[in-house]
Short mmCIF file of C-alpha atoms in Angstrom, two decimals:
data_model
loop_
_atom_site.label_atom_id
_atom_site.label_comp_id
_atom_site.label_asym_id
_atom_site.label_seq_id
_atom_site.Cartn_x
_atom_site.Cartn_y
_atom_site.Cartn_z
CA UNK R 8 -14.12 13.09 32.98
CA UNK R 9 -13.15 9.61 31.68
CA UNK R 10 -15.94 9.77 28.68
CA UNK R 11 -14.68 13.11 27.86
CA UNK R 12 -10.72 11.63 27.67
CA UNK R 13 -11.63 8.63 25.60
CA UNK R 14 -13.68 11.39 22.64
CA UNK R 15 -10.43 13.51 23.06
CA UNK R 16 -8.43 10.35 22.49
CA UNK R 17 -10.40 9.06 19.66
CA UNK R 18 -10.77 12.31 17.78
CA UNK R 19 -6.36 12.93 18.17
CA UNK R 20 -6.24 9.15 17.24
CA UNK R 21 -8.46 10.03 13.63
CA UNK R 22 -6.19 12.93 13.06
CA UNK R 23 -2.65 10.81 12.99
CA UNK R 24 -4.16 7.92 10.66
CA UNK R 25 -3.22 8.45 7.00
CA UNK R 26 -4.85 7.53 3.97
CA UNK R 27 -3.84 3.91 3.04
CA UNK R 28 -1.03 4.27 0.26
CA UNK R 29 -2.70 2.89 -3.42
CA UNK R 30 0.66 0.32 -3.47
CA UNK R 31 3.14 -1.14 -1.59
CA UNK R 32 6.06 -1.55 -4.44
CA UNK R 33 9.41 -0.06 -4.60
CA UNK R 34 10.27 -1.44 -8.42
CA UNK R 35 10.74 1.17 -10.79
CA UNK R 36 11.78 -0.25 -14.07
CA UNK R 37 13.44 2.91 -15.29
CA UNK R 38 16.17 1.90 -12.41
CA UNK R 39 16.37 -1.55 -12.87
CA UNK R 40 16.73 -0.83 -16.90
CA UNK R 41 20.14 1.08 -15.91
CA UNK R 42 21.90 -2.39 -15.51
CA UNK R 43 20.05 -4.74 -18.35
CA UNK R 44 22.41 -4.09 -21.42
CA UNK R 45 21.82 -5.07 -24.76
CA UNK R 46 24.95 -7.54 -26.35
CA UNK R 47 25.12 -7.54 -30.04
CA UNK R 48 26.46 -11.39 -31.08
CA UNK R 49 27.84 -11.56 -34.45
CA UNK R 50 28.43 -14.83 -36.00
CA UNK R 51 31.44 -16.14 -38.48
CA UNK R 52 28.95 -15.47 -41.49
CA UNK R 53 27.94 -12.24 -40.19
CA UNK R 54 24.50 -13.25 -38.91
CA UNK R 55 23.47 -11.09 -35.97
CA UNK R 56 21.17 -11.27 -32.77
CA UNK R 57 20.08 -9.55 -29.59
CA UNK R 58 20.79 -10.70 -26.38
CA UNK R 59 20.43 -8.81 -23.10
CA UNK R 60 23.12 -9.24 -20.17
CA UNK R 61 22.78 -7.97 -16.85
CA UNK R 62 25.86 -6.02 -15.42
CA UNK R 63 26.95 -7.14 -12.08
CA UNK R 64 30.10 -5.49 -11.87
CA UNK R 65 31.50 -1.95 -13.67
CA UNK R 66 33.14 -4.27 -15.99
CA UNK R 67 31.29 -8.24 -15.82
CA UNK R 68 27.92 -8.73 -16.85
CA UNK R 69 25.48 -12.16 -16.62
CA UNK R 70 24.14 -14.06 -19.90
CA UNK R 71 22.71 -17.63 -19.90
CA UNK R 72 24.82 -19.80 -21.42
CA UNK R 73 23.02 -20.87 -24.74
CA UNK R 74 22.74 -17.44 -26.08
CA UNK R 75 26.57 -16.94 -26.31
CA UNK R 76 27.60 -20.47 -27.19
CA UNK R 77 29.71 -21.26 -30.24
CA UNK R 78 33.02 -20.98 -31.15
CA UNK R 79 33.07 -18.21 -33.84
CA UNK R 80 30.36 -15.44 -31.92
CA UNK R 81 31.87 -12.23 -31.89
CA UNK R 82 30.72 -10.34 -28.70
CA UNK R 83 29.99 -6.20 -28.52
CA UNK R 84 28.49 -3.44 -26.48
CA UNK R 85 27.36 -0.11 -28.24
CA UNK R 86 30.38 -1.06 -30.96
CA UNK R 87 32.60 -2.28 -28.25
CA UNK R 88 33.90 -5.73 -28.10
CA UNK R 89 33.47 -7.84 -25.04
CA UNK R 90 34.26 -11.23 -24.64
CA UNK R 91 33.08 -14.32 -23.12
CA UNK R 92 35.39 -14.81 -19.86
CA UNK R 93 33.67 -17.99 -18.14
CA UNK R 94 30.97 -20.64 -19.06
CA UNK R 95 29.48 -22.26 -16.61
CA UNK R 96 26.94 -25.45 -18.21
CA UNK R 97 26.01 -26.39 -14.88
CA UNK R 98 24.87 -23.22 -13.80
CA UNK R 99 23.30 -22.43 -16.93
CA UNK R 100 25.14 -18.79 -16.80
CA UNK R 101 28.35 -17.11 -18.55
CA UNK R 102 30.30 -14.31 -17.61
CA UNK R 103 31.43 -11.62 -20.19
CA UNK R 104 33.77 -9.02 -20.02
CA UNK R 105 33.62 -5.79 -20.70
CA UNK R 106 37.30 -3.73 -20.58
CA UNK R 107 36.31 -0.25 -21.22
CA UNK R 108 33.62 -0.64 -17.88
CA UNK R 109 31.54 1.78 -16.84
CA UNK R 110 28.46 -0.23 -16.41
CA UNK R 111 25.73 -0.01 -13.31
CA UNK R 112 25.97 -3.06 -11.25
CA UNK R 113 22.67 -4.70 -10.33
CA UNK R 114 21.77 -4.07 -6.28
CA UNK R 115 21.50 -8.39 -5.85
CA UNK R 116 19.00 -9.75 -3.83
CA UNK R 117 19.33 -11.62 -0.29
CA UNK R 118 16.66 -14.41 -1.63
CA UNK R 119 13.99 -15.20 -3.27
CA UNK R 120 11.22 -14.66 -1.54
CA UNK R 121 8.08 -16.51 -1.37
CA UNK R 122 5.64 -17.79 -4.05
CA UNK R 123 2.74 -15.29 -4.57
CA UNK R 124 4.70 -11.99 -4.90
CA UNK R 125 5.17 -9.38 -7.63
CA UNK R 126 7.73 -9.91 -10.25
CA UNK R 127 9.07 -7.65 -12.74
CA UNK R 128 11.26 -9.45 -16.18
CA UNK R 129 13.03 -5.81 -17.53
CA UNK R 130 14.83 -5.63 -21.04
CA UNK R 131 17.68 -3.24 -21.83
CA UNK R 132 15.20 -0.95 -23.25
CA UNK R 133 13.16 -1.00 -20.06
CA UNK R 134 10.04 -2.83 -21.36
CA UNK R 135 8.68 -4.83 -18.38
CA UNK R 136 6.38 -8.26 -18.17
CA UNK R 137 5.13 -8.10 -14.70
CA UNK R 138 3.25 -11.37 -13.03
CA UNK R 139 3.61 -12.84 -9.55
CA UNK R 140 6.30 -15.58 -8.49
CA UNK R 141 4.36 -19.43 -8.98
CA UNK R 142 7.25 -21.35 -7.63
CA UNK R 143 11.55 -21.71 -7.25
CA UNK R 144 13.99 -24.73 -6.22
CA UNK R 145 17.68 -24.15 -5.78
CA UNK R 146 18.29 -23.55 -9.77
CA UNK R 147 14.94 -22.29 -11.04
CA UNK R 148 12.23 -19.95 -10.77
CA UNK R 149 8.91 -20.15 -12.43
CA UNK R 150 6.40 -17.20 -12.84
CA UNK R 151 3.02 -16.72 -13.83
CA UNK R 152 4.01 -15.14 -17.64
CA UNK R 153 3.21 -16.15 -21.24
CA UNK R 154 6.72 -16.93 -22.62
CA UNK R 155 5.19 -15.37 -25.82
CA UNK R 156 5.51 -12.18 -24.44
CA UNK R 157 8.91 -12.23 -23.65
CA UNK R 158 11.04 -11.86 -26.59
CA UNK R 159 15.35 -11.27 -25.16
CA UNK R 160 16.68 -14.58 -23.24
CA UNK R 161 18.72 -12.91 -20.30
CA UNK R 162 16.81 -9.89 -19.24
CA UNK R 163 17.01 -9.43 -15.46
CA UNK R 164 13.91 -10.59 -13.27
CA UNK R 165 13.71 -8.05 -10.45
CA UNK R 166 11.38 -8.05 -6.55
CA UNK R 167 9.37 -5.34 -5.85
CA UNK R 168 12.22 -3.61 -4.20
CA UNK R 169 14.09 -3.35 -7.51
CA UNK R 170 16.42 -6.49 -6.77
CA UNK R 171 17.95 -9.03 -8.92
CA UNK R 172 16.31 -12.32 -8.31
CA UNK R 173 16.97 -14.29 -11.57
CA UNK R 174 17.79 -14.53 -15.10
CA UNK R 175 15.00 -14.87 -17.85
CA UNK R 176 15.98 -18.29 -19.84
CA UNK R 177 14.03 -17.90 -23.17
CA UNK R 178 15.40 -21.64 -23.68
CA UNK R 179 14.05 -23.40 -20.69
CA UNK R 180 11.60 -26.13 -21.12
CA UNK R 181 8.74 -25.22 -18.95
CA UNK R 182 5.74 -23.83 -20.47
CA UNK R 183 5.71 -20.80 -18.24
CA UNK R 184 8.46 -18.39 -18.15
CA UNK R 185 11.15 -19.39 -16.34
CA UNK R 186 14.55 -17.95 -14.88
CA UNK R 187 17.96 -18.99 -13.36
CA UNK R 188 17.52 -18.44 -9.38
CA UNK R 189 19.50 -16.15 -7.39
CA UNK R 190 21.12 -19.47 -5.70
CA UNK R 191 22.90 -20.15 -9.10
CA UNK R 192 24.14 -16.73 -9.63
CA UNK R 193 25.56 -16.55 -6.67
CA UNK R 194 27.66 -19.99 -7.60
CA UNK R 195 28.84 -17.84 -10.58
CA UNK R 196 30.09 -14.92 -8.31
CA UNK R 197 31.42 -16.27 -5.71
CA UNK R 198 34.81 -14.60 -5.12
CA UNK R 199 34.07 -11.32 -7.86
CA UNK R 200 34.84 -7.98 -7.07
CA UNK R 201 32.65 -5.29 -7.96
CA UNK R 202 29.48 -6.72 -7.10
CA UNK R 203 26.41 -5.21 -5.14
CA UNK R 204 24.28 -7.46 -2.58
CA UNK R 205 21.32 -6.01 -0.58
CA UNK R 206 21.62 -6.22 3.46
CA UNK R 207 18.52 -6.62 4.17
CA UNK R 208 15.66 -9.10 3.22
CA UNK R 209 13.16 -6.91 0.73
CA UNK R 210 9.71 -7.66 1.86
CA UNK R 211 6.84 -8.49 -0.11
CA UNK R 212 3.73 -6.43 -0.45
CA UNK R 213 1.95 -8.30 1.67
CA UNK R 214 4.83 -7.95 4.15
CA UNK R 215 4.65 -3.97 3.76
CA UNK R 216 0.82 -3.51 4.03
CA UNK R 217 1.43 -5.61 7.09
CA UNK R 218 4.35 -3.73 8.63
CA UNK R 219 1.78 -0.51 7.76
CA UNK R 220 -0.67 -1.15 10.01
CA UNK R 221 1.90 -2.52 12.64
CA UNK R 222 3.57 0.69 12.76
CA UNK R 223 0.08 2.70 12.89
CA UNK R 224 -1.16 0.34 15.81
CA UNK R 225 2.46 1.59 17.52
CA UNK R 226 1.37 5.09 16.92
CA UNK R 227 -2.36 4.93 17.90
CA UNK R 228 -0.82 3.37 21.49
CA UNK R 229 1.72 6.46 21.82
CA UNK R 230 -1.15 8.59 21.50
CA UNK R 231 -3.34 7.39 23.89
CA UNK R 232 0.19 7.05 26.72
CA UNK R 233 0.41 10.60 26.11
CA UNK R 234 -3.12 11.62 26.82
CA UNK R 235 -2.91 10.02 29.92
CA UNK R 236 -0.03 11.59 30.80
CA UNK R 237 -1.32 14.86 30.24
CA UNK R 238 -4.62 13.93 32.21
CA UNK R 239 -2.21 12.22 35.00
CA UNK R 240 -0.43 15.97 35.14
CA UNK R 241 -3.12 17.90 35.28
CA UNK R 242 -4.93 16.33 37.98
CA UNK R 243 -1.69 16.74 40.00
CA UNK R 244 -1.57 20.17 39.47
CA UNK R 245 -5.43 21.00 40.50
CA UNK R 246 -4.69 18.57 43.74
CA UNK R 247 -1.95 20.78 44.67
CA UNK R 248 -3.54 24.08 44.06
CA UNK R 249 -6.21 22.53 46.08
CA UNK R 250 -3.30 21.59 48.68
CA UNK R 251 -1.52 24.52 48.70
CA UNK R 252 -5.19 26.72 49.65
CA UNK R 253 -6.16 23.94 52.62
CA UNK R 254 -2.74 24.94 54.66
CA UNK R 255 -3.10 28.89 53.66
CA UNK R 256 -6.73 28.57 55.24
CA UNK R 257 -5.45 26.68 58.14
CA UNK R 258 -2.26 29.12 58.72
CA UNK R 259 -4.85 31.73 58.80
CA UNK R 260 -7.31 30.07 61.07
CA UNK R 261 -4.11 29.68 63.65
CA UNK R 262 -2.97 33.10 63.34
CA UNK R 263 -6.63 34.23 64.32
CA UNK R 264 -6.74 32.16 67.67
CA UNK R 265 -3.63 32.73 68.37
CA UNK R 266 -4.35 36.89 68.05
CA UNK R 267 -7.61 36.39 70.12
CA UNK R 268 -5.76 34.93 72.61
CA UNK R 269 -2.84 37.50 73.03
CA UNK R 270 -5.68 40.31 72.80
CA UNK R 271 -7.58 39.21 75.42
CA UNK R 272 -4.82 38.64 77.16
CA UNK R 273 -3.28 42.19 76.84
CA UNK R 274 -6.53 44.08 77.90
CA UNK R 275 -4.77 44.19 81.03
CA UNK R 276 -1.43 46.12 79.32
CA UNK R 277 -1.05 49.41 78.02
CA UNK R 278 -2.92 50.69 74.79
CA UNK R 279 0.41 50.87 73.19
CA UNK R 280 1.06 46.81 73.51
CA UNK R 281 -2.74 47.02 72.21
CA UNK R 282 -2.04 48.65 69.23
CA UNK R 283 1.24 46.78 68.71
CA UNK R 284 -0.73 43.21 68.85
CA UNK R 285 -3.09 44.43 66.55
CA UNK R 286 -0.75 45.79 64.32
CA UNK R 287 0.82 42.41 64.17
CA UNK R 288 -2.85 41.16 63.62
CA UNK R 289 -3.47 43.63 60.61
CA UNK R 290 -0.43 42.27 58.81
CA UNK R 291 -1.48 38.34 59.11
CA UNK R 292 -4.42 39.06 57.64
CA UNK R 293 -3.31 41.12 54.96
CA UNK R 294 -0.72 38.43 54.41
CA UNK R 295 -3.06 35.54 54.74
CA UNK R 296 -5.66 37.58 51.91
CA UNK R 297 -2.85 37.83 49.38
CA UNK R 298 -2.23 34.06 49.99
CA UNK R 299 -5.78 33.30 49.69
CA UNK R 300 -6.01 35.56 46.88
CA UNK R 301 -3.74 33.94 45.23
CA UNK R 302 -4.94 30.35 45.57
CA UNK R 303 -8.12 31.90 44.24
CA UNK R 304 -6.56 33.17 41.65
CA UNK R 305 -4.87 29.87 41.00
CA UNK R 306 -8.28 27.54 41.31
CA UNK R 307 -9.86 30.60 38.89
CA UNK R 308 -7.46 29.99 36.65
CA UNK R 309 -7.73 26.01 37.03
CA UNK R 310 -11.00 26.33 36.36
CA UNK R 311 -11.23 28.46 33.06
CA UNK R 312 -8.41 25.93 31.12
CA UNK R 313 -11.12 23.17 32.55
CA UNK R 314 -14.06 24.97 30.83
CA UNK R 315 -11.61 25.78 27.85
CA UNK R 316 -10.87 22.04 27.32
CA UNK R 317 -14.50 21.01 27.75
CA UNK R 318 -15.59 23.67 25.19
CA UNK R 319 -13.02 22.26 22.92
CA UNK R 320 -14.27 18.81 23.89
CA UNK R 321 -17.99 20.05 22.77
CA UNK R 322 -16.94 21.26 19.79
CA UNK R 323 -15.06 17.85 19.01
CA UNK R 324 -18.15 16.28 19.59
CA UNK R 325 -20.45 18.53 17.61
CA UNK R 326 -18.01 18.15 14.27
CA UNK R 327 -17.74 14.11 15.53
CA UNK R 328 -21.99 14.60 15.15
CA UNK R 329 -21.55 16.34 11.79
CA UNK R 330 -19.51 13.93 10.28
CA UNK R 331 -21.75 11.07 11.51
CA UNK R 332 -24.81 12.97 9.14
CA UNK R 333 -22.86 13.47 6.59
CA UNK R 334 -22.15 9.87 6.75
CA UNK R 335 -25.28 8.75 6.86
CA UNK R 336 -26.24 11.22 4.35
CA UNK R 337 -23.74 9.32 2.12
CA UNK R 338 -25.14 5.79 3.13
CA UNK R 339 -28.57 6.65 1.84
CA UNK R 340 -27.26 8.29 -1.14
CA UNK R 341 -25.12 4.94 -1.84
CA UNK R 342 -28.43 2.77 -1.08
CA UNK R 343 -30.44 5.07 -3.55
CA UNK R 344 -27.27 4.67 -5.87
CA UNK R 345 -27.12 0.65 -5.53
CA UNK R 346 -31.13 0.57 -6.27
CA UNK R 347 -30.45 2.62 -9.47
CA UNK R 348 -27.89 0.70 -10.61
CA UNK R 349 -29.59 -2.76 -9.78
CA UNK R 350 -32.53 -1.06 -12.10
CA UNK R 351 -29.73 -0.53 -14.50
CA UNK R 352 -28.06 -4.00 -14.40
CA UNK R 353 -30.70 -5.46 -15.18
CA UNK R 354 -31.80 -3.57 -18.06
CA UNK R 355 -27.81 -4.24 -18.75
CA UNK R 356 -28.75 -7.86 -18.83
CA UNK R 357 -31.25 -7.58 -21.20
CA UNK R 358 -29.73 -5.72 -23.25
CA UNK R 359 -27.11 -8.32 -23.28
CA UNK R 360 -29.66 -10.78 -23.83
CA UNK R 361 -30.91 -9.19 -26.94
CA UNK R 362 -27.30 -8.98 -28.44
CA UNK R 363 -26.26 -12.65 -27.66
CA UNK R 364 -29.85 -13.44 -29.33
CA UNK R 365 -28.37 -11.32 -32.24
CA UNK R 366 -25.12 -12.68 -31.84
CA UNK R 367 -26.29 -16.29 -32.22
CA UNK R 368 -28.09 -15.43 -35.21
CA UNK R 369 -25.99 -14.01 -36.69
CA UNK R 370 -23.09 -17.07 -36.12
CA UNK R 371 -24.98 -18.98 -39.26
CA UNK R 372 -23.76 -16.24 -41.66
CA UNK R 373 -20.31 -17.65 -43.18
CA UNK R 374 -18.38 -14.43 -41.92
CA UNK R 375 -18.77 -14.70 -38.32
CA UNK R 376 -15.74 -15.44 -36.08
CA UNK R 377 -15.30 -18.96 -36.15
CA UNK R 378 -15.88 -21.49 -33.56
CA UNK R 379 -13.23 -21.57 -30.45
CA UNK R 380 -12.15 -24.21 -28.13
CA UNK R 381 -11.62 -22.97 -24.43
CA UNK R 382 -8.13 -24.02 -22.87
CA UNK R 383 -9.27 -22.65 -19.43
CA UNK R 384 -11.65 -25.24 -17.06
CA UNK R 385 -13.14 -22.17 -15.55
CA UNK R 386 -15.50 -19.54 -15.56
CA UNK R 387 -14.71 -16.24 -14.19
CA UNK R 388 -17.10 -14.23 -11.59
CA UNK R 389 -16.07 -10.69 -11.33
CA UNK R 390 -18.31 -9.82 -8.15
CA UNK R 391 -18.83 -6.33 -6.68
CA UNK R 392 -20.82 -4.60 -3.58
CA UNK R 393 -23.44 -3.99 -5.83
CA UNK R 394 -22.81 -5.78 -9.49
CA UNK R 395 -21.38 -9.34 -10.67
CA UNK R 396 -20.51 -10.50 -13.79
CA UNK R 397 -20.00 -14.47 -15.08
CA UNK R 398 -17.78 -14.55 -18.25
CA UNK R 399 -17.55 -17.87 -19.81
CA UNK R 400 -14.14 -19.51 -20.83
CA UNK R 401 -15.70 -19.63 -24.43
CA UNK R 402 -16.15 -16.15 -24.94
CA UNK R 403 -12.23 -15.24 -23.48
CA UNK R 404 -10.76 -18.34 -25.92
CA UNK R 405 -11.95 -15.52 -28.65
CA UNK R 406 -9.55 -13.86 -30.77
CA UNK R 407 -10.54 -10.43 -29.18
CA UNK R 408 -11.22 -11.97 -26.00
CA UNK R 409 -14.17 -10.15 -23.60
CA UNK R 410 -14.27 -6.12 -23.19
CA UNK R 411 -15.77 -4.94 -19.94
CA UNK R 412 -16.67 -1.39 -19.85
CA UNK R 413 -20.06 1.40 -19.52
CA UNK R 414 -21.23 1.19 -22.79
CA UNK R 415 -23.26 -1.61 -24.45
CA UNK R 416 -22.07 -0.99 -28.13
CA UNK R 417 -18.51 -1.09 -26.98
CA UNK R 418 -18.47 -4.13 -24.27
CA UNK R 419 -19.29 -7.41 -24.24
CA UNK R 420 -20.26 -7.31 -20.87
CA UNK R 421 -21.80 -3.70 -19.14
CA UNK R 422 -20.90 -2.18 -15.35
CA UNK R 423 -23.26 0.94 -15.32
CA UNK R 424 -20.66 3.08 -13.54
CA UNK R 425 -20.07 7.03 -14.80
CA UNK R 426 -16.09 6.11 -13.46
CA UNK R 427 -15.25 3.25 -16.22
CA UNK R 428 -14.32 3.95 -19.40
CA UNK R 429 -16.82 3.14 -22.41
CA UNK R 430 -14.20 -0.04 -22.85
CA UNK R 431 -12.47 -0.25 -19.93
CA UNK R 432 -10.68 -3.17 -19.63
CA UNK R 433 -10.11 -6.49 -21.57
CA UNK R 434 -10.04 -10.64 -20.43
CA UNK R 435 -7.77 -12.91 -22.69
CA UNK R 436 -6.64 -15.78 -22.70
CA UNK R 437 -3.03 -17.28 -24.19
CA UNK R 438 -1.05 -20.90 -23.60
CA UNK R 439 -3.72 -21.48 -21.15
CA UNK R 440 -3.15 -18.68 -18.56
CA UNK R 441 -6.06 -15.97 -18.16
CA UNK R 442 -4.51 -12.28 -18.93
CA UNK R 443 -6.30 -8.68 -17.86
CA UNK R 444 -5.71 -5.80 -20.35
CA UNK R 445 -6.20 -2.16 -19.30
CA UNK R 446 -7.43 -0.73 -22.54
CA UNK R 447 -6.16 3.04 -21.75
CA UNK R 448 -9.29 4.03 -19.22
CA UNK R 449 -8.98 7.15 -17.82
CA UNK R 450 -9.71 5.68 -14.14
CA UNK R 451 -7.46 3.03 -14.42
CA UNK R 452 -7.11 -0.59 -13.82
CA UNK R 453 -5.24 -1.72 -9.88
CA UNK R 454 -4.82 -5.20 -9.55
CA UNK R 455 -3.77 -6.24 -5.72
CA UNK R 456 -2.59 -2.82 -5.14
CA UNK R 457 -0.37 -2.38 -8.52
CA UNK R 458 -1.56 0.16 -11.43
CA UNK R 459 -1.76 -1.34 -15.17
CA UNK R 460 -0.27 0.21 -17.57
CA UNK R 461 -2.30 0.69 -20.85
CA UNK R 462 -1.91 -2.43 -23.04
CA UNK R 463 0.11 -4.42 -20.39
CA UNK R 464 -1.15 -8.21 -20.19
CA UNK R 465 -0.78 -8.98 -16.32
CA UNK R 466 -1.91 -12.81 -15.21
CA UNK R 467 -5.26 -12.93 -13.21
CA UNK R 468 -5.59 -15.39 -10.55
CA UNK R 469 -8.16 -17.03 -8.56
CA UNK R 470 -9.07 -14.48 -5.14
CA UNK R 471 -7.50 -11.41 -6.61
CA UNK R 472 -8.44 -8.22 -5.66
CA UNK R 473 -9.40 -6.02 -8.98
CA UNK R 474 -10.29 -2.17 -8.36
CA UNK R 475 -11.83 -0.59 -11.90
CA UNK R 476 -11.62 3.34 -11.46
CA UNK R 477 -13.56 3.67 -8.00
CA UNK R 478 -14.97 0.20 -8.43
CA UNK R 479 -13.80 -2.98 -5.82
CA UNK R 480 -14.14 -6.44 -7.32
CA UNK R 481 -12.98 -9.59 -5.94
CA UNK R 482 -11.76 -12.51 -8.80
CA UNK R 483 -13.34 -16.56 -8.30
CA UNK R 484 -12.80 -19.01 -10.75
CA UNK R 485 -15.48 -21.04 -11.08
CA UNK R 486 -14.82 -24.76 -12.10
CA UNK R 487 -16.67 -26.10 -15.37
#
């Protein structure tokens, strides 16, 4: 009975779990784009720029401070004028003012956050640099993005949740890119009206995936309470059908002695008291054979939703046995599958061989690409289940960087997989940080649980977690 409950269990337990989610973010860049706004600045010889402001009221929005100093700038929004209503040098940050309103407020963040997490810089147009968060102090944040690759000082740096966490300072000294912290632009609001805060704390993705499988290990436990109940109940039940026919068989055993004894006492008395007694006699038993016939009825009964739930348990187990083949159906094809491509990879590598033999020879002509130097100390191992690939910091300091895709006349480097693209997906390097490229595969690129966008440089980092169509790889950087 107990083996049976724990199959039952395990097999209810399978059912509930859901597929895990392919992300864990909230951002969506179309929202946070509602609030970045882009502020024409006009100066006295009619000279012109862009500058991007975050609203944070229906009527205020955020700029850093450089991009609207000067006397003579002439401020306006969509042909509007707006006008520069506090300047704060301390904090880096200037309010403007915007009369006719009508703006979207940003939803402000509680904090930061910690180092390691997904960040998002949006322009008014809703173009978005994502990276992860390197480190912040009280006044600045600094994030793992090419400063090249932001072009509008003041667009808004949002969390995963969509929140304002900073303002992008095109001006600020560090090599990385670099914003004005939360901490500082709450200084500058202290006291506004209008403005937007979150209530709660947004959690990271790491956070999420974590509260995920908190919440699931919550539901597996309710599950198994409420077998147990069940089992709990239905034992009760058979123990008092069980009950209930011991008395009825005892009542009846009494009413037989007890109509012995009164007939052999009334052999003495008249045929009439004779028939009387065992008219009384007729009815107990008839009585006591509809009781017993009942608790028959009631064990019969018991019985057949027993044999019901074991048939439903046999069944359980006969699918449970199904899937297990199927499985290790799958496990042998995926063994034949790894030998076949280890045969592959390393006709891969000789085929690469032959083509950096080629490519070396032909680097004495005068039109070959010309010689790099490496700015990163590091090789990178892509490794797989099944495949692993070393790319050299020369090869991703060139111009073009290093393609990784199926087919040998397209990639530098070859992952015989019928999933990736013929050039799937690109290294580069710029200012010293390592980018990955998704070159427009139809698989797609995931990178720690977030989907590339085609063309979009994202930072690569030492122990991510890189997923190529169906492919898992896991990122080391290998010192030089």
């Amino acid at each position: 009975m107990k083996s049976r409950s724990i199959a039952a269990l395990s097999l209810l337990i399978f059912s509930l779990v859901p597929s895990l989610a392919a992300g864990y973010s909230d951002f969506s860049n179309k929202e946070a784009s509602k609030s970045v706004v882009l502020v024409k600045a006009t100066g006295i010889l009619g000279s012109a720029r862009d500058i991007d402001a975050v609203a944070v009221a229906p009527n205020l929005l955020l700029v850093t401070a450089k991009s609207v100093s000067g006397l003579s700038v002439k401020l306006s929004i969509e042909g509007k004028d707006a006008t520069v209503v506090n300047s704060l040098a301390s904090e880096h940050l200037a309010l403007i003012s915007f009369p006719t309103g009508g703006l979207t407020p940003v939803l402000l963040s509680k904090a930061t956050g910690k180092s390691k997490r997904n960040v998002h810089v949006v322009r008014h147009a809703g173009d978005t640099v994502s990276g992860t968060l390197l480190n912040f102090s009280t006044g600045r944040i600094d994030m793992s993005m090419s400063k090249t690759l932001l072009s509008s000082t003041g667009s808004g740096v949002f969390n995963n949740c969509g929140e304002l966490i900073g303002i992008y300072d095109q001006d600020a000294p560090e090599k990385v890119a670099s914003a004005i912290s939360i901490s500082l632009i709450n200084k500058v609001l202290d006291g506004v009206d209008g403005t937007l805060y979150s209530k709660t704390v947004c959690p990271s993705e790491i956070e999420k995936r974590a509260l995920d499988e908190e919440l699931r290990a919550i539901e597996r436990e309710k599950v198994k309470a409420e077998t147990i109940k069940k089992e709990a109940e239905a034992q009760a039940k058979q123990q008092a059908a069980e009950e209930a026919l011991r008395i009825s068989r005892e009542k009846v055993a009494e009413q037989e002695e007890a109509s012995k004894k009164a007939l052999a006492e009334a052999e003495t008395k008249s045929k009439e008291e004779l028939d009387k007694k065992q008219a009384a006699l007729d009815l107990a038993k008839k009585d006591a054979a509809e009781k017993e016939a009942l608790a028959k009825e009631a064990k019969i009964t018991e019985e057949a939703e027993k044999l019901a739930a074991e048939e439903a348990l046999r069944k359980s187990n006969k699918a449970n046995a199904e899937v297990a083949m199927k499985l290790e159906e799958q496990q042998k094809l995926m063994l034949m599958g790894a030998i076949a491509l280890g045969l592959l990879l390393v006709i891969g590598i000789v085929i690469l061989f032959r083509r950096s033999k080629r490519q070396g020879e032909l680097e004495l002509d005068e039109t070959t690409e010309p010689e790099v130097t490496a700015l990163l100390s590091f090789d990178v191992l892509i490794r797989g289940d099944a495949v692993g690939i070393k790319v050299p910091a020369e090869l991703i300091a060139r111009t073009r960087g290093v393609v990784i895709g199926r087919s040998a006349a397209d990639s530098d480097f070859v992952i015989d997989s019928p999933e990736l693209s013929r050039s799937h997906a690109r290294l580069s390097e710029k200012d010293g940080i390592l980018y990955l490229e998704d070159l427009g595969s139809a698989n797609g690129t995931i990178l720690n649980g977030l989907k590339l966008k085609p063309a979009q440089l994202v930072a690569l980092h030492d122990g991510d977690e890189l997923e190529l169509a169906i492919s898992m790889f896991a990122v080391e950087f290998q010192q030089r």
